[in-house]
Coordinates of C-alpha atoms and ligand atoms in Angstrom, one line a residue:
M1 CA 58.3 -33.0 41.7
S2 CA 56.0 -35.7 40.9
E3 CA 57.1 -38.8 39.3
R4 CA 58.1 -39.2 35.6
I5 CA 56.6 -40.3 32.7
T6 CA 57.6 -42.4 29.6
S7 CA 55.3 -41.5 26.9
W8 CA 57.5 -42.7 24.0
H9 CA 57.4 -46.3 22.9
S10 CA 60.1 -48.5 23.9
N11 CA 60.2 -50.1 20.0
P12 CA 59.4 -48.5 17.6
S13 CA 58.5 -50.6 14.2
K14 CA 59.9 -49.9 11.2
P15 CA 57.3 -47.6 8.3
K16 CA 56.4 -49.7 5.3
F17 CA 56.8 -46.2 3.8
S18 CA 60.4 -44.7 3.3
P19 CA 61.3 -40.7 3.4
P20 CA 63.0 -38.7 0.6
P21 CA 66.2 -38.1 1.0
G22 CA 66.4 -35.2 3.0
A23 CA 63.6 -35.7 4.8
V24 CA 62.7 -33.7 8.1
D25 CA 61.3 -34.6 11.4
A26 CA 59.8 -31.2 12.0
H27 CA 57.2 -32.0 14.9
C28 CA 59.9 -33.8 18.5
H29 CA 61.4 -32.7 21.1
V30 CA 63.9 -33.6 23.4
F31 CA 63.8 -34.2 27.2
G32 CA 66.9 -32.9 29.2
P33 CA 68.9 -34.6 30.2
E34 CA 67.8 -33.3 33.3
V35 CA 70.8 -33.6 35.3
D36 CA 72.6 -31.4 32.7
F37 CA 69.1 -29.5 31.4
P38 CA 66.6 -29.1 34.6
F39 CA 63.1 -29.1 34.1
S40 CA 61.2 -25.9 34.5
P41 CA 59.9 -25.2 38.0
K42 CA 56.6 -24.8 35.9
A43 CA 56.1 -27.9 34.2
K44 CA 52.9 -29.5 34.3
Y45 CA 54.8 -33.2 33.2
H46 CA 57.6 -34.1 34.5
P47 CA 59.2 -36.7 32.0
E48 CA 62.0 -39.5 31.9
D49 CA 65.3 -38.1 30.0
A50 CA 64.5 -38.4 25.8
G51 CA 67.6 -36.6 24.6
P52 CA 69.3 -36.1 22.0
D53 CA 71.1 -39.2 21.7
M54 CA 67.5 -40.8 21.8
L55 CA 66.0 -38.9 19.1
F56 CA 69.0 -39.2 16.5
A57 CA 68.4 -43.0 16.9
L58 CA 65.0 -42.5 15.9
R59 CA 65.2 -40.5 13.1
D60 CA 67.7 -42.9 11.5
H61 CA 65.5 -45.7 12.6
L62 CA 61.9 -44.3 10.7
G63 CA 64.8 -43.3 8.0
F64 CA 64.6 -39.3 8.0
S65 CA 67.7 -37.1 7.7
R66 CA 66.9 -34.2 9.7
N67 CA 65.2 -32.8 12.8
V68 CA 63.5 -29.9 14.2
V69 CA 63.8 -29.8 17.7
V70 CA 60.5 -27.7 19.3
Q71 CA 61.2 -26.7 22.7
A72 CA 58.6 -28.3 24.9
S73 CA 56.5 -26.8 28.1
C74 CA 58.6 -28.6 30.2
H75 CA 61.8 -26.3 29.7
G76 CA 60.2 -23.3 30.1
T77 CA 62.0 -20.2 28.3
D78 CA 65.5 -21.6 28.7
N79 CA 66.5 -23.6 25.3
A80 CA 69.7 -25.4 26.9
A81 CA 67.8 -28.4 25.8
T82 CA 66.9 -27.9 22.3
L83 CA 70.8 -26.0 21.7
N84 CA 72.0 -28.5 23.0
A85 CA 70.0 -31.3 20.5
I86 CA 70.6 -28.7 17.4
A87 CA 74.9 -28.7 18.7
Q88 CA 74.9 -32.2 18.6
S89 CA 73.0 -32.9 15.2
N90 CA 75.7 -31.6 13.0
G91 CA 74.2 -29.3 11.0
K92 CA 71.3 -31.9 11.0
A93 CA 68.8 -30.1 13.3
R94 CA 67.3 -26.8 13.2
G95 CA 64.9 -25.4 16.2
V96 CA 61.6 -23.6 17.4
A97 CA 62.1 -21.6 20.8
V98 CA 60.5 -20.8 23.2
V99 CA 61.0 -17.1 24.9
D100 CA 60.1 -14.8 27.6
P101 CA 59.0 -11.8 26.0
A102 CA 60.7 -9.7 27.4
I103 CA 64.1 -11.3 26.1
S104 CA 66.6 -8.7 24.5
D105 CA 67.5 -8.7 20.9
T106 CA 70.9 -9.6 21.6
E107 CA 69.7 -13.0 23.0
L108 CA 68.0 -14.0 20.1
Q109 CA 70.3 -13.5 17.7
K110 CA 72.0 -15.9 19.9
L111 CA 69.4 -18.0 19.9
H112 CA 69.7 -17.9 15.6
E113 CA 73.1 -18.8 16.2
G114 CA 72.2 -21.5 17.7
G115 CA 70.3 -22.8 14.9
M116 CA 66.5 -21.6 16.1
R117 CA 64.6 -20.1 13.4
G118 CA 61.1 -19.3 14.9
V119 CA 59.4 -18.9 18.3
R120 CA 56.4 -21.1 19.5
F121 CA 53.2 -19.1 21.6
N122 CA 51.5 -21.9 23.0
F123 CA 48.1 -21.4 24.1
L124 CA 47.2 -25.0 25.5
K125 CA 45.7 -24.0 29.1
R126 CA 47.3 -27.6 30.5
L127 CA 50.3 -27.0 29.6
V128 CA 51.1 -23.1 30.2
D129 CA 49.8 -20.8 33.3
N130 CA 49.6 -17.9 30.6
A131 CA 49.3 -16.6 27.3
P132 CA 49.8 -12.8 26.5
K133 CA 48.8 -11.8 23.4
D134 CA 50.3 -8.2 23.8
Q135 CA 53.9 -9.0 24.8
F136 CA 53.7 -12.2 21.5
L137 CA 52.9 -9.7 19.2
D138 CA 55.7 -7.4 20.5
V139 CA 58.4 -10.1 20.5
A140 CA 56.7 -11.4 17.5
G141 CA 58.0 -8.0 15.6
R142 CA 61.4 -8.1 16.2
L143 CA 62.0 -11.3 15.4
P144 CA 65.7 -12.4 13.4
K145 CA 65.5 -12.3 9.7
G146 CA 63.4 -15.2 8.3
W147 CA 61.9 -16.3 11.8
H148 CA 58.2 -17.2 12.0
V149 CA 56.0 -18.3 14.2
V150 CA 55.1 -22.0 15.8
I151 CA 52.0 -21.4 17.0
Y152 CA 49.9 -23.7 19.8
F153 CA 46.1 -24.6 20.5
E154 CA 43.1 -26.1 20.7
A155 CA 40.3 -26.1 17.8
D156 CA 37.5 -24.3 20.6
L157 CA 40.3 -21.0 20.8
L158 CA 40.1 -20.1 17.3
E159 CA 37.7 -17.9 16.6
E160 CA 39.3 -15.9 20.0
L161 CA 42.4 -16.3 18.0
R162 CA 41.7 -14.5 15.1
P163 CA 42.6 -11.2 15.8
F164 CA 46.2 -11.9 17.3
L165 CA 46.6 -14.5 14.2
A166 CA 46.2 -12.1 11.7
A167 CA 48.3 -8.9 13.4
I168 CA 51.4 -11.7 13.5
P169 CA 54.1 -9.6 11.2
V170 CA 55.5 -13.3 9.9
P171 CA 55.2 -16.5 8.7
V172 CA 52.8 -19.0 11.2
V173 CA 52.8 -22.2 11.2
V174 CA 49.9 -24.3 13.2
D175 CA 50.9 -27.0 15.4
H176 CA 48.6 -30.4 14.4
M177 CA 45.9 -27.9 12.4
G178 CA 45.0 -26.1 15.9
R179 CA 43.4 -29.8 16.7
P180 CA 40.4 -30.1 15.0
D181 CA 38.0 -32.5 16.2
V182 CA 38.4 -35.5 13.4
T183 CA 35.8 -37.1 14.0
Q184 CA 33.8 -34.4 12.3
G185 CA 35.2 -35.5 8.4
P186 CA 36.8 -33.2 6.4
D187 CA 34.2 -31.1 5.9
G188 CA 33.5 -30.9 9.7
A189 CA 32.7 -27.5 11.9
D190 CA 36.7 -27.6 12.7
M191 CA 38.2 -28.4 9.0
K192 CA 35.8 -25.7 7.8
A193 CA 37.4 -23.1 10.4
F194 CA 40.7 -23.9 9.8
R195 CA 40.0 -23.9 6.3
K196 CA 38.7 -20.0 6.4
L197 CA 41.7 -19.3 8.9
L198 CA 43.9 -20.5 5.6
K199 CA 42.2 -18.6 3.4
S200 CA 42.7 -15.8 5.5
R201 CA 46.8 -15.2 4.7
D202 CA 48.7 -17.3 2.5
D203 CA 51.5 -17.2 5.5
I204 CA 50.1 -19.3 7.4
W205 CA 51.4 -23.4 7.3
F206 CA 49.9 -26.5 9.6
K207 CA 51.3 -29.5 10.6
P208 CA 49.3 -32.2 9.7
T209 CA 50.8 -34.3 12.8
C210 CA 49.3 -35.7 15.8
P211 CA 46.7 -38.6 14.5
D212 CA 47.5 -40.2 18.1
R213 CA 45.8 -36.7 19.5
L214 CA 43.3 -36.0 17.4
D215 CA 41.9 -39.4 17.2
P216 CA 40.4 -41.6 19.4
S217 CA 39.4 -44.5 17.0
G218 CA 43.1 -44.7 17.8
D219 CA 45.9 -47.0 15.4
P220 CA 45.6 -47.2 11.8
W221 CA 43.6 -43.4 12.5
D222 CA 41.1 -43.9 9.6
A223 CA 39.1 -40.7 11.2
F224 CA 42.5 -38.5 10.6
A225 CA 43.6 -39.6 7.4
K226 CA 40.4 -38.8 5.7
A227 CA 39.5 -35.7 7.6
V228 CA 43.1 -34.4 6.6
A229 CA 44.6 -36.1 3.4
P230 CA 41.9 -33.1 1.1
L231 CA 44.0 -30.1 3.8
V232 CA 47.3 -31.6 2.2
A233 CA 45.9 -32.4 -0.6
D234 CA 44.8 -28.1 -1.0
Y235 CA 47.3 -26.8 0.6
P236 CA 50.8 -28.6 -0.2
D237 CA 53.1 -26.3 -0.2
R238 CA 52.0 -24.5 3.2
C239 CA 52.5 -28.2 5.2
I240 CA 55.6 -29.5 7.5
W241 CA 55.2 -32.9 9.3
G242 CA 56.8 -34.5 12.4
T243 CA 56.4 -37.1 14.7
D244 CA 56.0 -35.3 17.6
W245 CA 58.6 -37.6 19.9
P246 CA 58.5 -38.3 22.8
H247 CA 54.9 -37.2 22.6
P248 CA 54.6 -35.6 25.9
N249 CA 51.4 -36.7 28.1
Q250 CA 50.9 -39.0 25.6
Q251 CA 52.0 -41.9 28.0
T252 CA 48.6 -43.5 28.4
I253 CA 48.5 -44.3 24.1
L254 CA 52.5 -44.6 23.6
P255 CA 52.0 -44.5 19.4
D256 CA 54.3 -47.1 17.2
D257 CA 56.9 -44.0 15.2
G258 CA 56.9 -46.4 12.8
H259 CA 53.1 -46.6 11.9
L260 CA 52.6 -42.3 12.5
V261 CA 55.7 -42.4 9.8
D262 CA 53.0 -44.9 7.3
M263 CA 50.5 -42.3 7.7
I264 CA 52.2 -39.9 5.7
P265 CA 51.0 -41.2 2.1
R266 CA 48.2 -41.9 3.1
I267 CA 47.5 -37.9 3.6
A268 CA 50.1 -37.2 0.5
P269 CA 50.2 -40.4 -1.8
T270 CA 51.7 -39.1 -4.6
A271 CA 56.3 -38.4 -4.6
E272 CA 55.4 -34.9 -5.2
L273 CA 53.2 -34.1 -2.5
Q274 CA 56.2 -35.7 0.0
Q275 CA 59.1 -34.7 -1.2
K276 CA 57.1 -30.2 -0.5
L277 CA 55.8 -32.3 3.0
L278 CA 59.3 -33.9 3.8
V279 CA 61.3 -31.9 2.1
N280 CA 61.1 -29.0 0.0
N281 CA 58.8 -26.9 2.5
P282 CA 60.8 -27.2 5.7
D283 CA 63.8 -26.2 3.7
R284 CA 61.8 -23.3 3.3
L285 CA 61.2 -22.6 6.6
Y286 CA 64.4 -23.7 8.5
W287 CA 67.0 -24.2 5.9
A288 CA 66.7 -21.0 4.1
D289 CA 70.2 -20.0 4.9
Ligands
NQM6 O1 54.2 -32.1 22.0 C1 52.8 -31.4 21.3 O2 52.8 -31.1 20.1 C2 51.8 -31.5 22.1 C3 52.4 -31.4 23.6 C4 52.9 -31.0 24.7 C5 53.9 -30.1 24.4 O3 53.4 -28.7 23.3 C6 54.9 -28.9 25.1 O4 54.8 -29.7 26.3 O5 55.1 -27.6 24.6 C7 50.4 -31.8 24.4 O6 49.5 -31.4 23.7 O7 51.1 -32.0 25.1

């Protein structure tokens, strides 16, 4: 396999913003450790180890209380590394799994017992070989009670995905708002298309995350703040936030996680919005039981 890559900042700053008690980093990952949890033979990138100890140290450094660990594509449909992180967290982590759509109901139940509360469908061609919509819908109809679907796609796929998204029988959480071009501004074509999706169902949620991926102007990501703050203001009960650590495939950017946290008060300027984004909303999706 190819050379291993490091995609995270080695010395992230302490954020100026203090997250409220109980705050959840609701989009992060673990990589390995490879010796215990080998990467998938189909993985499109080969990261250095970024295991639970590192994730929990970052959580504490940034002032967060809990994590939602999203299975990354480099681990394919073997969720062992993510389940291990949840198991090591003393109840402070829940997860989102990636599954083979042929998974049995018994296996899904085991994932629930391991702390998973959602399943992720990834439509990025650079990350996965295929994304079978019919099989995804089949598994979405068999999820344990209270689960949701997390979906990852880029803005140019949204139109094609609308019928599929409308057919998902459980709540849907859209990673990184479906990757709009934030330089178009809050009223640009991509944001308008995404708002149309949010209007189409009241159980579609989003993550106003990843300025480092979405804003080519770079840190402090002013275009991201300008385009995204109105969305959070208009849908305060349907958003959750995360660092995206260890920032898969961002090895040429290495965002400072402290600076990412300091984006929060720019997109959620009041204590009430921050409480919803960081505590109440992720609680509803991940700690309802
Ligand atoms: O971590 C993210 O949200 C984004 C990713 C990686 C990813 O999703 C994965 O590997 O599963 C990306 O754009 O490369």
